[in-house]
Amino acid sequence: EAQVTQNPRYLITVTGKKLTVTCSQNMNHEYMSWYRQDPGLGLRQIYYSMNVEVTDKGDVPEGYKVSRKEKRNFPLILESPSPNQTSLYFCASSLGLAGGITPSTDTQYFGPGTRLTVL
Amino acid sequence: RKEVEQDPGPFNVPEGATVAFNCTYSNSASQSFFWYRQDCRKEPKLLMSVYSSGNEDGRFTAQLNRASQYISLLIRDSKLSDSATYLCVVRRLDSWGKLQFGAGTQVVVTP
């Protein structure tokens, strides 16, 4: 089954304790992205990756790191989490630009989300 | 000003009625537009993409007005299952990888 998986789904942690949220897709997608969703603000892009070893900042990258060492995985790293990073996080992937800009290549598939609470 | 703005609603719609709502975007370099549906803070799912003037898929019609910089979504013959939050998403020509999301419009279809 084609899917994007995230782990953990729920996490409660304390300020300053490094954590990693994993994201994996089995669709051979080039493009992957991380978002956070907060009430009233919608989804905001944290980082995205056009392909392996290529990552770029989104609109809210501060306090986050990512890596793209292999095509299927795009982990989100919080080196020193703070309470303002409490949020719902989504990972997403799409085919990317290799196939041109078409509805199928542009469609983003989202993971189920990770609810993070930083105390 | 936010780059993508939506009326948060809720739009309360009787079953079978038609509802329409808009999404405005501020950056004229915006190229691709999408409507995603999100249920109760679950993962968003693509409803439709819009690259030219509009798109239609069954009961759903999206129309793009580049001159006034807005995109609309119309739902005909509303079903109870259409109750959800509809997210407007915009991709700019100058940065394909970046996506801008609106905060969403809530639609509640009532029996």
mmCIF file of C-alpha atoms in Angstrom:
data_model
loop_
_atom_site.group_PDB
_atom_site.id
_atom_site.type_symbol
_atom_site.label_atom_id
_atom_site.label_comp_id
_atom_site.label_asym_id
_atom_site.label_seq_id
_atom_site.Cartn_x
_atom_site.Cartn_y
_atom_site.Cartn_z
ATOM 1 C CA GLU A 1 0.000 0.000 0.000
ATOM 2 C CA ALA A 2 1.331 3.413 -1.018
ATOM 3 C CA GLN A 3 1.754 5.507 2.072
ATOM 4 C CA VAL A 4 3.669 8.024 4.132
ATOM 5 C CA THR A 5 4.398 6.916 7.671
ATOM 6 C CA GLN A 6 5.429 9.010 10.646
ATOM 7 C CA ASN A 7 6.720 7.950 14.023
ATOM 8 C CA PRO A 8 5.945 8.537 16.755
ATOM 9 C CA ARG A 9 2.291 9.511 16.357
ATOM 10 C CA TYR A 10 2.185 11.096 19.808
ATOM 11 C CA LEU A 11 5.042 12.414 21.909
ATOM 12 C CA ILE A 12 5.230 14.308 25.168
ATOM 13 C CA THR A 13 8.697 15.511 26.051
ATOM 14 C CA VAL A 14 10.473 18.139 28.097
ATOM 15 C CA THR A 15 12.296 21.281 27.090
ATOM 16 C CA GLY A 16 15.782 20.681 25.763
ATOM 17 C CA LYS A 17 15.579 16.926 25.217
ATOM 18 C CA LYS A 18 16.594 16.186 21.634
ATOM 19 C CA LEU A 19 14.072 14.277 19.586
ATOM 20 C CA THR A 20 13.606 12.967 16.058
ATOM 21 C CA VAL A 21 10.353 12.426 14.219
ATOM 22 C CA THR A 22 10.773 9.973 11.389
ATOM 23 C CA CYS A 23 9.026 10.147 8.026
ATOM 24 C CA SER A 24 9.150 7.445 5.408
ATOM 25 C CA GLN A 25 7.424 7.013 2.039
ATOM 26 C CA ASN A 26 7.259 3.946 -0.180
ATOM 27 C CA MET A 27 6.235 5.661 -3.437
ATOM 28 C CA ASN A 28 9.721 6.525 -4.715
ATOM 29 C CA HIS A 29 8.845 10.220 -4.441
ATOM 30 C CA GLU A 30 11.550 12.800 -4.986
ATOM 31 C CA TYR A 31 9.905 15.617 -3.057
ATOM 32 C CA MET A 32 9.299 15.542 0.681
ATOM 33 C CA SER A 33 8.262 18.248 3.094
ATOM 34 C CA TRP A 34 7.542 18.913 6.762
ATOM 35 C CA TYR A 35 4.736 21.126 8.085
ATOM 36 C CA ARG A 36 3.447 22.174 11.439
ATOM 37 C CA GLN A 37 -0.179 22.992 12.058
ATOM 38 C CA ASP A 38 -1.339 25.324 14.795
ATOM 39 C CA PRO A 39 -4.887 26.548 15.481
ATOM 40 C CA GLY A 40 -5.780 29.559 13.402
ATOM 41 C CA LEU A 41 -2.515 29.485 11.491
ATOM 42 C CA GLY A 42 -2.997 26.609 9.121
ATOM 43 C CA LEU A 43 -0.111 24.494 7.920
ATOM 44 C CA ARG A 44 3.258 26.175 7.775
ATOM 45 C CA GLN A 45 6.162 24.668 5.914
ATOM 46 C CA ILE A 46 9.275 23.929 7.976
ATOM 47 C CA TYR A 47 11.670 22.339 5.482
ATOM 48 C CA TYR A 48 11.392 20.625 2.152
ATOM 49 C CA SER A 49 13.599 18.442 0.001
ATOM 50 C CA MET A 50 13.547 18.303 -3.780
ATOM 51 C CA ASN A 51 15.674 15.157 -3.835
ATOM 52 C CA VAL A 52 18.325 13.204 -1.955
ATOM 53 C CA GLU A 53 20.867 15.497 -0.277
ATOM 54 C CA VAL A 54 18.895 18.604 -1.325
ATOM 55 C CA THR A 55 17.035 20.402 1.446
ATOM 56 C CA ASP A 56 15.695 23.954 1.732
ATOM 57 C CA LYS A 57 14.078 26.088 4.361
ATOM 58 C CA GLY A 58 10.390 26.697 4.390
ATOM 59 C CA ASP A 59 8.711 29.536 6.232
ATOM 60 C CA VAL A 60 9.390 28.417 9.813
ATOM 61 C CA PRO A 61 12.714 26.512 9.917
ATOM 62 C CA GLU A 62 14.049 27.948 13.199
ATOM 63 C CA GLY A 63 14.660 25.285 15.811
ATOM 64 C CA TYR A 64 14.455 22.391 13.352
ATOM 65 C CA LYS A 65 16.885 20.340 11.296
ATOM 66 C CA VAL A 66 16.312 17.807 8.566
ATOM 67 C CA SER A 67 18.356 15.387 6.522
ATOM 68 C CA ARG A 68 17.714 13.491 3.303
ATOM 69 C CA LYS A 69 20.336 10.798 3.053
ATOM 70 C CA GLU A 70 18.086 8.413 1.172
ATOM 71 C CA LYS A 71 15.053 8.906 -0.983
ATOM 72 C CA ARG A 72 12.458 7.289 1.228
ATOM 73 C CA ASN A 73 13.312 8.939 4.568
ATOM 74 C CA PHE A 74 13.121 12.547 5.707
ATOM 75 C CA PRO A 75 13.528 12.824 9.493
ATOM 76 C CA LEU A 76 12.737 16.018 11.410
ATOM 77 C CA ILE A 77 15.131 16.761 14.245
ATOM 78 C CA LEU A 78 14.496 19.071 17.184
ATOM 79 C CA GLU A 79 17.896 19.539 18.834
ATOM 80 C CA SER A 80 16.557 21.459 21.839
ATOM 81 C CA PRO A 81 12.764 21.489 21.827
ATOM 82 C CA SER A 82 10.909 24.375 23.418
ATOM 83 C CA PRO A 83 7.242 24.744 24.405
ATOM 84 C CA ASN A 84 6.532 26.904 21.340
ATOM 85 C CA GLN A 85 7.256 23.837 19.214
ATOM 86 C CA THR A 86 4.226 22.093 20.643
ATOM 87 C CA SER A 87 2.208 21.423 17.533
ATOM 88 C CA LEU A 88 0.768 18.904 15.101
ATOM 89 C CA TYR A 89 3.405 17.919 12.552
ATOM 90 C CA PHE A 90 2.790 16.496 9.099
ATOM 91 C CA CYS A 91 5.208 15.005 6.640
ATOM 92 C CA ALA A 92 4.270 14.899 2.963
ATOM 93 C CA SER A 93 5.711 13.634 -0.294
ATOM 94 C CA SER A 94 5.069 13.976 -4.008
ATOM 95 C CA LEU A 95 6.647 12.814 -7.226
ATOM 96 C CA GLY A 96 8.418 16.111 -7.758
ATOM 97 C CA LEU A 97 9.570 17.863 -10.890
ATOM 98 C CA ALA A 98 11.171 14.920 -12.683
ATOM 99 C CA GLY A 99 7.908 14.127 -14.433
ATOM 100 C CA GLY A 100 7.028 17.727 -15.198
ATOM 101 C CA ILE A 101 4.335 19.794 -13.521
ATOM 102 C CA THR A 102 1.160 17.791 -13.763
ATOM 103 C CA PRO A 103 -1.649 17.075 -11.322
ATOM 104 C CA SER A 104 -0.192 13.661 -10.571
ATOM 105 C CA THR A 105 3.323 14.920 -9.888
ATOM 106 C CA ASP A 106 2.005 17.837 -7.860
ATOM 107 C CA THR A 107 -0.250 15.814 -5.575
ATOM 108 C CA GLN A 108 1.091 15.699 -2.052
ATOM 109 C CA TYR A 109 0.461 12.654 0.104
ATOM 110 C CA PHE A 110 0.486 13.355 3.800
ATOM 111 C CA GLY A 111 1.477 11.191 6.701
ATOM 112 C CA PRO A 112 -0.981 10.698 9.591
ATOM 113 C CA GLY A 113 0.587 13.419 11.718
ATOM 114 C CA THR A 114 2.608 13.567 14.928
ATOM 115 C CA ARG A 115 1.196 15.369 17.953
ATOM 116 C CA LEU A 116 4.113 16.807 19.878
ATOM 117 C CA THR A 117 3.853 18.382 23.308
ATOM 118 C CA VAL A 118 6.915 20.047 24.817
ATOM 119 C CA LEU A 119 6.610 20.768 28.537
ATOM 120 C CA ARG B 1 -0.808 40.284 5.509
ATOM 121 C CA LYS B 2 -0.877 36.515 5.070
ATOM 122 C CA GLU B 3 0.054 35.235 1.634
ATOM 123 C CA VAL B 4 -3.039 33.017 1.463
ATOM 124 C CA GLU B 5 -6.241 33.983 3.247
ATOM 125 C CA GLN B 6 -9.472 32.124 3.757
ATOM 126 C CA ASP B 7 -12.723 32.838 5.556
ATOM 127 C CA PRO B 8 -12.523 30.454 8.533
ATOM 128 C CA GLY B 9 -16.311 29.916 8.601
ATOM 129 C CA PRO B 10 -17.999 27.832 9.712
ATOM 130 C CA PHE B 11 -20.299 27.673 6.724
ATOM 131 C CA ASN B 12 -23.415 25.872 7.919
ATOM 132 C CA VAL B 13 -25.059 24.279 4.905
ATOM 133 C CA PRO B 14 -28.288 22.274 4.717
ATOM 134 C CA GLU B 15 -27.899 18.902 3.064
ATOM 135 C CA GLY B 16 -28.489 19.224 -0.669
ATOM 136 C CA ALA B 17 -27.671 22.914 -0.823
ATOM 137 C CA THR B 18 -24.802 24.646 -2.602
ATOM 138 C CA VAL B 19 -21.977 26.364 -0.799
ATOM 139 C CA ALA B 20 -19.127 28.434 -2.162
ATOM 140 C CA PHE B 21 -16.175 30.118 -0.540
ATOM 141 C CA ASN B 22 -13.071 31.927 -1.654
ATOM 142 C CA CYS B 23 -9.373 31.954 -1.062
ATOM 143 C CA THR B 24 -7.322 35.063 -1.813
ATOM 144 C CA TYR B 25 -3.603 35.078 -2.473
ATOM 145 C CA SER B 26 -1.275 38.042 -2.415
ATOM 146 C CA ASN B 27 1.643 36.949 -4.584
ATOM 147 C CA SER B 28 1.030 37.415 -8.303
ATOM 148 C CA ALA B 29 3.800 34.889 -9.056
ATOM 149 C CA SER B 30 1.545 32.138 -7.771
ATOM 150 C CA GLN B 31 1.206 29.424 -10.360
ATOM 151 C CA SER B 32 -0.472 26.311 -9.060
ATOM 152 C CA PHE B 33 -3.457 26.118 -6.782
ATOM 153 C CA PHE B 34 -4.917 23.276 -4.809
ATOM 154 C CA TRP B 35 -7.854 22.524 -2.602
ATOM 155 C CA TYR B 36 -7.202 19.967 0.130
ATOM 156 C CA ARG B 37 -9.761 18.536 2.505
ATOM 157 C CA GLN B 38 -8.931 17.942 6.157
ATOM 158 C CA ASP B 39 -11.105 16.052 8.638
ATOM 159 C CA CYS B 40 -10.722 16.775 12.351
ATOM 160 C CA ARG B 41 -6.956 17.478 12.331
ATOM 161 C CA LYS B 42 -6.250 14.331 10.359
ATOM 162 C CA GLU B 43 -3.953 14.410 7.367
ATOM 163 C CA PRO B 44 -5.019 16.665 4.485
ATOM 164 C CA LYS B 45 -6.062 14.966 1.277
ATOM 165 C CA LEU B 46 -6.087 16.483 -2.188
ATOM 166 C CA LEU B 47 -9.512 17.452 -3.476
ATOM 167 C CA MET B 48 -8.447 19.084 -6.723
ATOM 168 C CA SER B 49 -5.672 20.962 -8.516
ATOM 169 C CA VAL B 50 -6.146 24.120 -10.573
ATOM 170 C CA TYR B 51 -3.612 25.233 -13.147
ATOM 171 C CA SER B 52 -5.645 27.292 -15.601
ATOM 172 C CA SER B 53 -9.002 28.964 -15.113
ATOM 173 C CA GLY B 54 -10.687 26.213 -13.185
ATOM 174 C CA ASN B 55 -11.456 22.585 -12.644
ATOM 175 C CA GLU B 56 -14.517 20.481 -12.040
ATOM 176 C CA ASP B 57 -14.813 17.093 -10.402
ATOM 177 C CA GLY B 58 -18.313 15.836 -9.843
ATOM 178 C CA ARG B 59 -20.042 18.114 -7.349
ATOM 179 C CA PHE B 60 -16.954 20.200 -6.799
ATOM 180 C CA THR B 61 -15.935 23.152 -8.963
ATOM 181 C CA ALA B 62 -12.897 25.344 -8.499
ATOM 182 C CA GLN B 63 -12.534 28.639 -10.340
ATOM 183 C CA LEU B 64 -9.416 30.765 -10.566
ATOM 184 C CA ASN B 65 -9.520 34.512 -11.046
ATOM 185 C CA ARG B 66 -5.941 35.648 -11.650
ATOM 186 C CA ALA B 67 -6.878 39.289 -12.163
ATOM 187 C CA SER B 68 -8.431 39.534 -8.701
ATOM 188 C CA GLN B 69 -6.107 36.920 -7.219
ATOM 189 C CA TYR B 70 -8.594 34.534 -5.731
ATOM 190 C CA ILE B 71 -9.695 30.965 -6.179
ATOM 191 C CA SER B 72 -13.112 29.705 -5.232
ATOM 192 C CA LEU B 73 -14.517 26.299 -4.375
ATOM 193 C CA LEU B 74 -18.159 25.463 -4.960
ATOM 194 C CA ILE B 75 -19.820 22.356 -3.614
ATOM 195 C CA ARG B 76 -23.155 21.397 -5.137
ATOM 196 C CA ASP B 77 -25.737 19.052 -3.623
ATOM 197 C CA SER B 78 -23.889 19.008 -0.298
ATOM 198 C CA LYS B 79 -23.637 15.695 1.536
ATOM 199 C CA LEU B 80 -23.175 15.173 5.247
ATOM 200 C CA SER B 81 -19.810 13.641 4.390
ATOM 201 C CA ASP B 82 -18.677 16.967 2.904
ATOM 202 C CA SER B 83 -18.365 18.359 6.427
ATOM 203 C CA ALA B 84 -14.674 19.144 6.772
ATOM 204 C CA THR B 85 -12.141 21.927 6.661
ATOM 205 C CA TYR B 86 -11.072 22.934 3.164
ATOM 206 C CA LEU B 87 -7.513 24.143 2.786
ATOM 207 C CA CYS B 88 -6.407 26.414 -0.022
ATOM 208 C CA VAL B 89 -2.805 25.838 -1.113
ATOM 209 C CA VAL B 90 -0.725 27.973 -3.432
ATOM 210 C CA ARG B 91 2.560 27.240 -5.143
ATOM 211 C CA ARG B 92 4.685 30.054 -6.527
ATOM 212 C CA LEU B 93 6.372 29.987 -9.896
ATOM 213 C CA ASP B 94 9.669 31.202 -8.467
ATOM 214 C CA SER B 95 9.977 28.526 -5.785
ATOM 215 C CA TRP B 96 8.387 25.229 -6.756
ATOM 216 C CA GLY B 97 9.254 23.502 -3.513
ATOM 217 C CA LYS B 98 7.563 26.076 -1.296
ATOM 218 C CA LEU B 99 3.872 25.844 -0.583
ATOM 219 C CA GLN B 100 1.639 28.348 1.155
ATOM 220 C CA PHE B 101 -1.435 27.113 3.004
ATOM 221 C CA GLY B 102 -4.485 29.040 4.021
ATOM 222 C CA ALA B 103 -5.804 28.462 7.533
ATOM 223 C CA GLY B 104 -8.824 26.647 6.130
ATOM 224 C CA THR B 105 -12.569 27.114 5.757
ATOM 225 C CA GLN B 106 -14.810 24.933 7.889
ATOM 226 C CA VAL B 107 -17.940 23.556 6.270
ATOM 227 C CA VAL B 108 -20.665 21.904 8.337
ATOM 228 C CA VAL B 109 -23.423 20.155 6.411
ATOM 229 C CA THR B 110 -26.555 19.651 8.482
ATOM 230 C CA PRO B 111 -29.428 17.186 7.919
#
